[in-house]
Structure formats: C-alpha cells, structure tokens
Amino acid sequence: QQQVKQSPQSLIVQKGGISIINCAYENTAFDYFPWYQQFPGKGPALLIAIRPDVSEKKEGRFTISFNKSAKQFSLHIMDSQPGDSATYFCAASTKSNTGKLIFGQGTTLQVKP
Amino acid sequence: GAVVSQHPSRVICKSGTSVKIECRSLDFQATTMFWYRQFPKQSLMLMATSNEGSKATYEQGVEKDKFLINHASLTLSTLTVTSAHPEDSSFYICSARGLAGVAATDTQYFGPGTRLTVL
C-alpha cells in the first residue's frame, strides 16, 4: 500500500512534442506529490509538486494533473526539448510520516532533436 | 536558495576501511535529513531518516552498525560507511527538509550525491 507505481519505464519523444509520465498510488493518506528530475551522476532536483486539494498545477512547460478519485497523477512536459532528457521520479508522502518520500520507479526520457 | 551540498562528490577506498560522507544545508536549517542509496538505473532507496540531536531511524534491512548516521546540527548530517566492502559501492544521496525561510517545510532538497567505489 506504500508503493507508487510509475510508467512508462522509458519514453522517447520528438523535440516539441508532449511527454507524459504517469503515477498511481494506493495509500489515501498521501497528501503531497512532488516530481523530481535527475541527470546522470547528479542528485534529484524538485521540478513541481501538488497537493490533493487541486486537480492541476502548471509551472512553465511542466504541468501536474491530479485525479484524487482514481489515485493517479501525471506529469506533462509541453514543447519537450533535448535538455529535458533525464530521469523523472514521482513521489508521495504524508505529513504524519516525517515527510518520508515514497518514490516511483523512474522514467528515463529521451527527447530527440 | 535551498541548497544542499555533499562532500566528497566521489571517493574510492579499499575494502575494510571506513568512509565518511557529509551533507550540509547551506542556506537553511533542516529539521530532518534523509539518506538514500541509488544503484544504476534504479530508483532511490531510503536508508534512514535523521533529526537533529536524535538517533537516526533506519529502514528495514539497513544495517545501523554499518551505516552510522550523525545529525549534530540543523545544517549538518554525516553518513559513515564502516568496514566498507565492494557491495557497498553505490551512489549515496542526502536530502534535507527545511524549517522555514528559503526552504519550504514540506519539501526535500537533495544534495548532488557521493559516488562510493570500494575496491
């Protein structure tokens, strides 16, 4: 019940296209859902995060869509660029759990020029 | 703002030696720091959670006597891999969760990671 399932495992998108990564969870106590971007040999960097009281959050080319009833959330990268090529992790946490993050398995995104 | 540093970025050691990795929150005070381990092409695996002045809480399966964590101040946590062996070779990443100010309290900010290679 603590798992966060992420798909797809890998994704290839043409420059200018839309990249979509999906995550699903079971624990309804989760109340914070961040997305992290990680380049090879580097630590993850927070990209965008959402709470379950909103269904969508947009920051620049990055949008999180959140479906509370389906217990799913997704990351949309609009106008994908080669510089977006990285591994993306979704995560979830609860306030009562000292903020411990449960990570998805990761998605390796390649944006072709 | 909300910068976390790790030192060293890369370390190579001989089997049987101990290695200390430092994690610092540079511009904010961290209530909680986390230590992760990441194998190639895999997700982050939480090893332990530490709060300043308290003993660390280790995840199931993580040997507390092998991975010593000290959280001496609100800006510094250290991970010591004792008697390291080749199977301990991995990418170790810390994160810090802030009090207030430049760091949002619910957010974990990650360090750049430390690549440990045990020969």
PDB file of C-alpha atoms in Angstrom:
ATOM      1  CA  GLN A   1       0.000   0.000   0.000  1.00  0.00           C
ATOM      2  CA  GLN A   2       3.040   2.228   0.367  1.00  0.00           C
ATOM      3  CA  GLN A   3       4.029   1.801  -3.272  1.00  0.00           C
ATOM      4  CA  VAL A   4       3.927   4.379  -6.003  1.00  0.00           C
ATOM      5  CA  LYS A   5       3.799   2.823  -9.458  1.00  0.00           C
ATOM      6  CA  GLN A   6       5.277   4.826 -12.300  1.00  0.00           C
ATOM      7  CA  SER A   7       5.018   4.303 -16.041  1.00  0.00           C
ATOM      8  CA  PRO A   8       6.401   4.125 -18.620  1.00  0.00           C
ATOM      9  CA  GLN A   9       9.886   2.981 -17.697  1.00  0.00           C
ATOM     10  CA  SER A  10      11.313   4.808 -20.689  1.00  0.00           C
ATOM     11  CA  LEU A  11       9.987   7.337 -23.154  1.00  0.00           C
ATOM     12  CA  ILE A  12      11.236   8.759 -26.434  1.00  0.00           C
ATOM     13  CA  VAL A  13       9.694  11.996 -27.675  1.00  0.00           C
ATOM     14  CA  GLN A  14      10.492  14.259 -30.591  1.00  0.00           C
ATOM     15  CA  LYS A  15      11.542  17.820 -29.908  1.00  0.00           C
ATOM     16  CA  GLY A  16       8.479  19.998 -29.493  1.00  0.00           C
ATOM     17  CA  GLY A  17       6.265  17.088 -28.505  1.00  0.00           C
ATOM     18  CA  ILE A  18       4.459  16.395 -25.247  1.00  0.00           C
ATOM     19  CA  SER A  19       5.984  13.984 -22.726  1.00  0.00           C
ATOM     20  CA  ILE A  20       3.555  12.299 -20.353  1.00  0.00           C
ATOM     21  CA  ILE A  21       4.556  10.250 -17.319  1.00  0.00           C
ATOM     22  CA  ASN A  22       2.009   8.593 -15.078  1.00  0.00           C
ATOM     23  CA  CYS A  23       1.977   7.534 -11.444  1.00  0.00           C
ATOM     24  CA  ALA A  24      -0.551   5.648  -9.346  1.00  0.00           C
ATOM     25  CA  TYR A  25      -0.781   5.112  -5.602  1.00  0.00           C
ATOM     26  CA  GLU A  26      -2.898   3.180  -3.115  1.00  0.00           C
ATOM     27  CA  ASN A  27      -2.396   4.967   0.194  1.00  0.00           C
ATOM     28  CA  THR A  28      -5.143   7.577   0.517  1.00  0.00           C
ATOM     29  CA  ALA A  29      -3.206   9.229   3.348  1.00  0.00           C
ATOM     30  CA  PHE A  30      -0.663  10.596   0.868  1.00  0.00           C
ATOM     31  CA  ASP A  31      -1.078  14.364   0.736  1.00  0.00           C
ATOM     32  CA  TYR A  32       1.977  15.651  -1.093  1.00  0.00           C
ATOM     33  CA  PHE A  33       3.079  14.617  -4.578  1.00  0.00           C
ATOM     34  CA  PRO A  34       6.356  16.006  -5.945  1.00  0.00           C
ATOM     35  CA  TRP A  35       8.131  15.284  -9.197  1.00  0.00           C
ATOM     36  CA  TYR A  36      11.913  15.211  -9.354  1.00  0.00           C
ATOM     37  CA  GLN A  37      14.253  15.453 -12.333  1.00  0.00           C
ATOM     38  CA  GLN A  38      17.611  13.715 -12.205  1.00  0.00           C
ATOM     39  CA  PHE A  39      20.507  13.982 -14.643  1.00  0.00           C
ATOM     40  CA  PRO A  40      23.173  11.247 -14.731  1.00  0.00           C
ATOM     41  CA  GLY A  41      25.572  11.475 -11.808  1.00  0.00           C
ATOM     42  CA  LYS A  42      23.571  14.221 -10.102  1.00  0.00           C
ATOM     43  CA  GLY A  43      21.104  14.394  -7.254  1.00  0.00           C
ATOM     44  CA  PRO A  44      17.382  14.769  -7.959  1.00  0.00           C
ATOM     45  CA  ALA A  45      16.041  18.299  -8.305  1.00  0.00           C
ATOM     46  CA  LEU A  46      12.492  19.256  -7.403  1.00  0.00           C
ATOM     47  CA  LEU A  47      10.529  20.092 -10.524  1.00  0.00           C
ATOM     48  CA  ILE A  48       6.989  20.685  -9.379  1.00  0.00           C
ATOM     49  CA  ALA A  49       4.698  19.433  -6.616  1.00  0.00           C
ATOM     50  CA  ILE A  50       0.982  19.254  -5.945  1.00  0.00           C
ATOM     51  CA  ARG A  51      -1.395  18.664  -3.060  1.00  0.00           C
ATOM     52  CA  PRO A  52      -4.678  16.766  -3.419  1.00  0.00           C
ATOM     53  CA  ASP A  53      -6.835  19.864  -2.964  1.00  0.00           C
ATOM     54  CA  VAL A  54      -6.147  20.934  -6.565  1.00  0.00           C
ATOM     55  CA  SER A  55      -6.525  18.961  -9.778  1.00  0.00           C
ATOM     56  CA  GLU A  56      -3.827  20.682 -11.798  1.00  0.00           C
ATOM     57  CA  LYS A  57      -0.726  22.760 -11.291  1.00  0.00           C
ATOM     58  CA  LYS A  58       1.326  24.400 -14.010  1.00  0.00           C
ATOM     59  CA  GLU A  59       4.806  25.853 -13.877  1.00  0.00           C
ATOM     60  CA  GLY A  60       6.173  26.909 -17.218  1.00  0.00           C
ATOM     61  CA  ARG A  61       6.208  23.902 -19.552  1.00  0.00           C
ATOM     62  CA  PHE A  62       5.567  21.462 -16.694  1.00  0.00           C
ATOM     63  CA  THR A  63       2.059  20.524 -15.554  1.00  0.00           C
ATOM     64  CA  ILE A  64       0.893  18.059 -12.930  1.00  0.00           C
ATOM     65  CA  SER A  65      -2.587  16.614 -13.378  1.00  0.00           C
ATOM     66  CA  PHE A  66      -4.049  15.020 -10.267  1.00  0.00           C
ATOM     67  CA  ASN A  67      -7.042  12.657 -10.109  1.00  0.00           C
ATOM     68  CA  LYS A  68      -7.868  12.012  -6.471  1.00  0.00           C
ATOM     69  CA  SER A  69     -10.676   9.528  -7.091  1.00  0.00           C
ATOM     70  CA  ALA A  70      -8.519   7.424  -9.402  1.00  0.00           C
ATOM     71  CA  LYS A  71      -5.468   7.856  -7.141  1.00  0.00           C
ATOM     72  CA  GLN A  72      -3.368   8.862 -10.102  1.00  0.00           C
ATOM     73  CA  PHE A  73      -1.218  11.812 -11.027  1.00  0.00           C
ATOM     74  CA  SER A  74       0.793  12.625 -14.095  1.00  0.00           C
ATOM     75  CA  LEU A  75       3.499  14.950 -15.336  1.00  0.00           C
ATOM     76  CA  HIS A  76       3.109  16.643 -18.701  1.00  0.00           C
ATOM     77  CA  ILE A  77       6.102  18.306 -20.315  1.00  0.00           C
ATOM     78  CA  MET A  78       4.969  20.583 -23.110  1.00  0.00           C
ATOM     79  CA  ASP A  79       7.227  21.534 -26.027  1.00  0.00           C
ATOM     80  CA  SER A  80       9.781  18.947 -24.907  1.00  0.00           C
ATOM     81  CA  GLN A  81      13.403  19.914 -25.501  1.00  0.00           C
ATOM     82  CA  PRO A  82      16.601  17.814 -25.746  1.00  0.00           C
ATOM     83  CA  GLY A  83      17.696  19.441 -22.473  1.00  0.00           C
ATOM     84  CA  ASP A  84      14.719  17.762 -20.798  1.00  0.00           C
ATOM     85  CA  SER A  85      16.341  14.370 -21.415  1.00  0.00           C
ATOM     86  CA  ALA A  86      16.723  12.990 -17.893  1.00  0.00           C
ATOM     87  CA  THR A  87      15.176  10.541 -15.454  1.00  0.00           C
ATOM     88  CA  TYR A  88      11.971  11.664 -13.795  1.00  0.00           C
ATOM     89  CA  PHE A  89      10.695  10.357 -10.480  1.00  0.00           C
ATOM     90  CA  CYS A  90       7.281  10.840  -8.986  1.00  0.00           C
ATOM     91  CA  ALA A  91       6.939  10.579  -5.231  1.00  0.00           C
ATOM     92  CA  ALA A  92       4.377  10.783  -2.465  1.00  0.00           C
ATOM     93  CA  SER A  93       4.410  11.467   1.246  1.00  0.00           C
ATOM     94  CA  THR A  94       2.203  12.058   4.241  1.00  0.00           C
ATOM     95  CA  LYS A  95       2.636  14.728   6.903  1.00  0.00           C
ATOM     96  CA  SER A  96       2.397  12.128   9.605  1.00  0.00           C
ATOM     97  CA  ASN A  97       5.374  10.178   8.267  1.00  0.00           C
ATOM     98  CA  THR A  98       8.054  12.816   8.935  1.00  0.00           C
ATOM     99  CA  GLY A  99       7.833  13.691   5.274  1.00  0.00           C
ATOM    100  CA  LYS A 100       9.362  10.420   4.149  1.00  0.00           C
ATOM    101  CA  LEU A 101       9.045  10.209   0.374  1.00  0.00           C
ATOM    102  CA  ILE A 102       7.928   7.072  -1.408  1.00  0.00           C
ATOM    103  CA  PHE A 103       9.435   7.159  -4.904  1.00  0.00           C
ATOM    104  CA  GLY A 104       8.193   5.690  -8.129  1.00  0.00           C
ATOM    105  CA  GLN A 105      10.486   3.528 -10.223  1.00  0.00           C
ATOM    106  CA  GLY A 106      11.556   6.347 -12.501  1.00  0.00           C
ATOM    107  CA  THR A 107      11.106   7.163 -16.180  1.00  0.00           C
ATOM    108  CA  THR A 108      14.019   7.794 -18.497  1.00  0.00           C
ATOM    109  CA  LEU A 109      13.032  10.438 -21.020  1.00  0.00           C
ATOM    110  CA  GLN A 110      14.911  10.978 -24.262  1.00  0.00           C
ATOM    111  CA  VAL A 111      13.943  13.950 -26.385  1.00  0.00           C
ATOM    112  CA  LYS A 112      15.215  13.622 -29.932  1.00  0.00           C
ATOM    113  CA  PRO A 113      16.258  16.766 -31.822  1.00  0.00           C
TER     114      PRO A 113
ATOM    115  CA  GLY B   1      18.018  29.264  -2.188  1.00  0.00           C
ATOM    116  CA  ALA B   2      17.563  25.838  -0.516  1.00  0.00           C
ATOM    117  CA  VAL B   3      20.951  24.411  -1.449  1.00  0.00           C
ATOM    118  CA  VAL B   4      22.267  21.132  -0.099  1.00  0.00           C
ATOM    119  CA  SER B   5      25.901  20.158  -0.518  1.00  0.00           C
ATOM    120  CA  GLN B   6      27.645  16.832  -0.138  1.00  0.00           C
ATOM    121  CA  HIS B   7      31.298  16.094   0.381  1.00  0.00           C
ATOM    122  CA  PRO B   8      33.113  14.328  -1.102  1.00  0.00           C
ATOM    123  CA  SER B   9      31.495  14.009  -4.514  1.00  0.00           C
ATOM    124  CA  ARG B  10      33.494  10.912  -5.276  1.00  0.00           C
ATOM    125  CA  VAL B  11      35.533   8.564  -3.115  1.00  0.00           C
ATOM    126  CA  ILE B  12      37.478   5.404  -3.776  1.00  0.00           C
ATOM    127  CA  CYS B  13      38.584   3.309  -0.836  1.00  0.00           C
ATOM    128  CA  LYS B  14      39.994  -0.088  -0.042  1.00  0.00           C
ATOM    129  CA  SER B  15      37.868  -2.877   1.337  1.00  0.00           C
ATOM    130  CA  GLY B  16      37.721  -2.776   5.137  1.00  0.00           C
ATOM    131  CA  THR B  17      38.169   0.951   5.538  1.00  0.00           C
ATOM    132  CA  SER B  18      35.553   3.442   6.731  1.00  0.00           C
ATOM    133  CA  VAL B  19      34.289   6.370   4.717  1.00  0.00           C
ATOM    134  CA  LYS B  20      32.506   9.484   5.977  1.00  0.00           C
ATOM    135  CA  ILE B  21      30.146  11.499   3.786  1.00  0.00           C
ATOM    136  CA  GLU B  22      28.980  14.954   4.839  1.00  0.00           C
ATOM    137  CA  CYS B  23      25.657  16.549   3.976  1.00  0.00           C
ATOM    138  CA  ARG B  24      25.111  20.248   4.621  1.00  0.00           C
ATOM    139  CA  SER B  25      22.157  22.544   4.128  1.00  0.00           C
ATOM    140  CA  LEU B  26      23.867  25.766   3.091  1.00  0.00           C
ATOM    141  CA  ASP B  27      21.176  28.418   3.370  1.00  0.00           C
ATOM    142  CA  PHE B  28      18.510  26.912   5.583  1.00  0.00           C
ATOM    143  CA  GLN B  29      18.090  24.908   8.749  1.00  0.00           C
ATOM    144  CA  ALA B  30      16.983  21.340   8.225  1.00  0.00           C
ATOM    145  CA  THR B  31      14.614  19.709  10.677  1.00  0.00           C
ATOM    146  CA  THR B  32      15.108  16.353   9.091  1.00  0.00           C
ATOM    147  CA  MET B  33      17.738  14.871   6.836  1.00  0.00           C
ATOM    148  CA  PHE B  34      17.404  11.720   4.806  1.00  0.00           C
ATOM    149  CA  TRP B  35      19.993   9.371   3.373  1.00  0.00           C
ATOM    150  CA  TYR B  36      19.363   7.433   0.170  1.00  0.00           C
ATOM    151  CA  ARG B  37      21.217   4.883  -1.850  1.00  0.00           C
ATOM    152  CA  GLN B  38      20.813   4.554  -5.601  1.00  0.00           C
ATOM    153  CA  PHE B  39      22.017   1.779  -7.868  1.00  0.00           C
ATOM    154  CA  PRO B  40      22.480   2.374 -11.619  1.00  0.00           C
ATOM    155  CA  LYS B  41      19.206   2.857 -13.470  1.00  0.00           C
ATOM    156  CA  GLN B  42      17.187   2.316 -10.308  1.00  0.00           C
ATOM    157  CA  SER B  43      15.087   4.448  -8.041  1.00  0.00           C
ATOM    158  CA  LEU B  44      16.188   5.988  -4.774  1.00  0.00           C
ATOM    159  CA  MET B  45      16.160   3.677  -1.789  1.00  0.00           C
ATOM    160  CA  LEU B  46      15.701   5.386   1.570  1.00  0.00           C
ATOM    161  CA  MET B  47      18.244   4.179   4.091  1.00  0.00           C
ATOM    162  CA  ALA B  48      17.488   6.303   7.139  1.00  0.00           C
ATOM    163  CA  THR B  49      15.845   9.421   8.489  1.00  0.00           C
ATOM    164  CA  SER B  50      17.611  11.628  10.998  1.00  0.00           C
ATOM    165  CA  ASN B  51      16.538  14.535  13.140  1.00  0.00           C
ATOM    166  CA  GLU B  52      18.980  16.904  14.787  1.00  0.00           C
ATOM    167  CA  GLY B  53      20.082  15.621  18.165  1.00  0.00           C
ATOM    168  CA  SER B  54      18.233  12.327  17.856  1.00  0.00           C
ATOM    169  CA  LYS B  55      19.159   8.828  16.834  1.00  0.00           C
ATOM    170  CA  ALA B  56      18.501   8.039  13.212  1.00  0.00           C
ATOM    171  CA  THR B  57      15.595   5.839  12.181  1.00  0.00           C
ATOM    172  CA  TYR B  58      16.748   3.148   9.789  1.00  0.00           C
ATOM    173  CA  GLU B  59      14.662   1.468   7.129  1.00  0.00           C
ATOM    174  CA  GLN B  60      14.099  -2.250   7.306  1.00  0.00           C
ATOM    175  CA  GLY B  61      17.095  -4.178   6.061  1.00  0.00           C
ATOM    176  CA  VAL B  62      19.605  -1.361   6.553  1.00  0.00           C
ATOM    177  CA  GLU B  63      22.366  -2.247   8.994  1.00  0.00           C
ATOM    178  CA  LYS B  64      22.622   0.548  11.536  1.00  0.00           C
ATOM    179  CA  ASP B  65      26.055  -0.605  12.717  1.00  0.00           C
ATOM    180  CA  LYS B  66      27.371  -0.450   9.186  1.00  0.00           C
ATOM    181  CA  PHE B  67      25.840   2.848   8.150  1.00  0.00           C
ATOM    182  CA  LEU B  68      26.375   5.253  11.039  1.00  0.00           C
ATOM    183  CA  ILE B  69      24.426   8.477  10.843  1.00  0.00           C
ATOM    184  CA  ASN B  70      25.107  11.542  12.953  1.00  0.00           C
ATOM    185  CA  HIS B  71      22.959  14.670  12.793  1.00  0.00           C
ATOM    186  CA  ALA B  72      24.931  17.018  15.006  1.00  0.00           C
ATOM    187  CA  SER B  73      23.351  20.304  13.983  1.00  0.00           C
ATOM    188  CA  LEU B  74      20.484  21.737  11.988  1.00  0.00           C
ATOM    189  CA  THR B  75      22.761  22.099   8.971  1.00  0.00           C
ATOM    190  CA  LEU B  76      24.978  19.024   9.072  1.00  0.00           C
ATOM    191  CA  SER B  77      24.454  15.287   8.892  1.00  0.00           C
ATOM    192  CA  THR B  78      27.105  12.652   8.265  1.00  0.00           C
ATOM    193  CA  LEU B  79      26.928   9.100   6.972  1.00  0.00           C
ATOM    194  CA  THR B  80      29.837   6.807   7.824  1.00  0.00           C
ATOM    195  CA  VAL B  81      30.119   3.546   5.943  1.00  0.00           C
ATOM    196  CA  THR B  82      32.099   1.327   8.308  1.00  0.00           C
ATOM    197  CA  SER B  83      34.296  -1.525   7.124  1.00  0.00           C
ATOM    198  CA  ALA B  84      33.249  -0.908   3.541  1.00  0.00           C
ATOM    199  CA  HIS B  85      33.110  -3.786   1.069  1.00  0.00           C
ATOM    200  CA  PRO B  86      32.700  -3.823  -2.720  1.00  0.00           C
ATOM    201  CA  GLU B  87      28.955  -4.448  -2.371  1.00  0.00           C
ATOM    202  CA  ASP B  88      28.677  -1.081  -0.589  1.00  0.00           C
ATOM    203  CA  SER B  89      29.755   0.648  -3.798  1.00  0.00           C
ATOM    204  CA  SER B  90      26.872   2.879  -4.796  1.00  0.00           C
ATOM    205  CA  PHE B  91      25.637   6.435  -5.246  1.00  0.00           C
ATOM    206  CA  TYR B  92      24.704   7.923  -1.873  1.00  0.00           C
ATOM    207  CA  ILE B  93      22.422  10.945  -1.800  1.00  0.00           C
ATOM    208  CA  CYS B  94      21.230  13.019   1.110  1.00  0.00           C
ATOM    209  CA  SER B  95      18.255  15.318   1.303  1.00  0.00           C
ATOM    210  CA  ALA B  96      17.152  17.950   3.779  1.00  0.00           C
ATOM    211  CA  ARG B  97      13.732  19.112   4.822  1.00  0.00           C
ATOM    212  CA  GLY B  98      13.594  22.730   5.878  1.00  0.00           C
ATOM    213  CA  LEU B  99      12.279  24.719   8.794  1.00  0.00           C
ATOM    214  CA  ALA B 100      11.273  27.928   7.076  1.00  0.00           C
ATOM    215  CA  GLY B 101      12.620  30.717   5.001  1.00  0.00           C
ATOM    216  CA  VAL B 102      14.154  29.787   1.669  1.00  0.00           C
ATOM    217  CA  ALA B 103      13.193  26.144   2.111  1.00  0.00           C
ATOM    218  CA  ALA B 104       9.552  25.141   2.001  1.00  0.00           C
ATOM    219  CA  THR B 105       8.834  22.992   5.023  1.00  0.00           C
ATOM    220  CA  ASP B 106       7.263  20.102   3.141  1.00  0.00           C
ATOM    221  CA  THR B 107       9.939  19.855   0.516  1.00  0.00           C
ATOM    222  CA  GLN B 108      13.005  17.655   0.413  1.00  0.00           C
ATOM    223  CA  TYR B 109      16.005  19.266  -1.222  1.00  0.00           C
ATOM    224  CA  PHE B 110      18.603  16.848  -2.468  1.00  0.00           C
ATOM    225  CA  GLY B 111      22.359  17.036  -2.454  1.00  0.00           C
ATOM    226  CA  PRO B 112      24.429  16.284  -5.562  1.00  0.00           C
ATOM    227  CA  GLY B 113      25.320  12.780  -4.375  1.00  0.00           C
ATOM    228  CA  THR B 114      28.526  10.918  -3.500  1.00  0.00           C
ATOM    229  CA  ARG B 115      29.853   8.127  -5.673  1.00  0.00           C
ATOM    230  CA  LEU B 116      31.487   5.489  -3.464  1.00  0.00           C
ATOM    231  CA  THR B 117      33.686   2.841  -5.009  1.00  0.00           C
ATOM    232  CA  VAL B 118      35.116   0.161  -2.746  1.00  0.00           C
ATOM    233  CA  LEU B 119      37.994  -1.815  -4.233  1.00  0.00           C
TER     234      LEU B 119
END
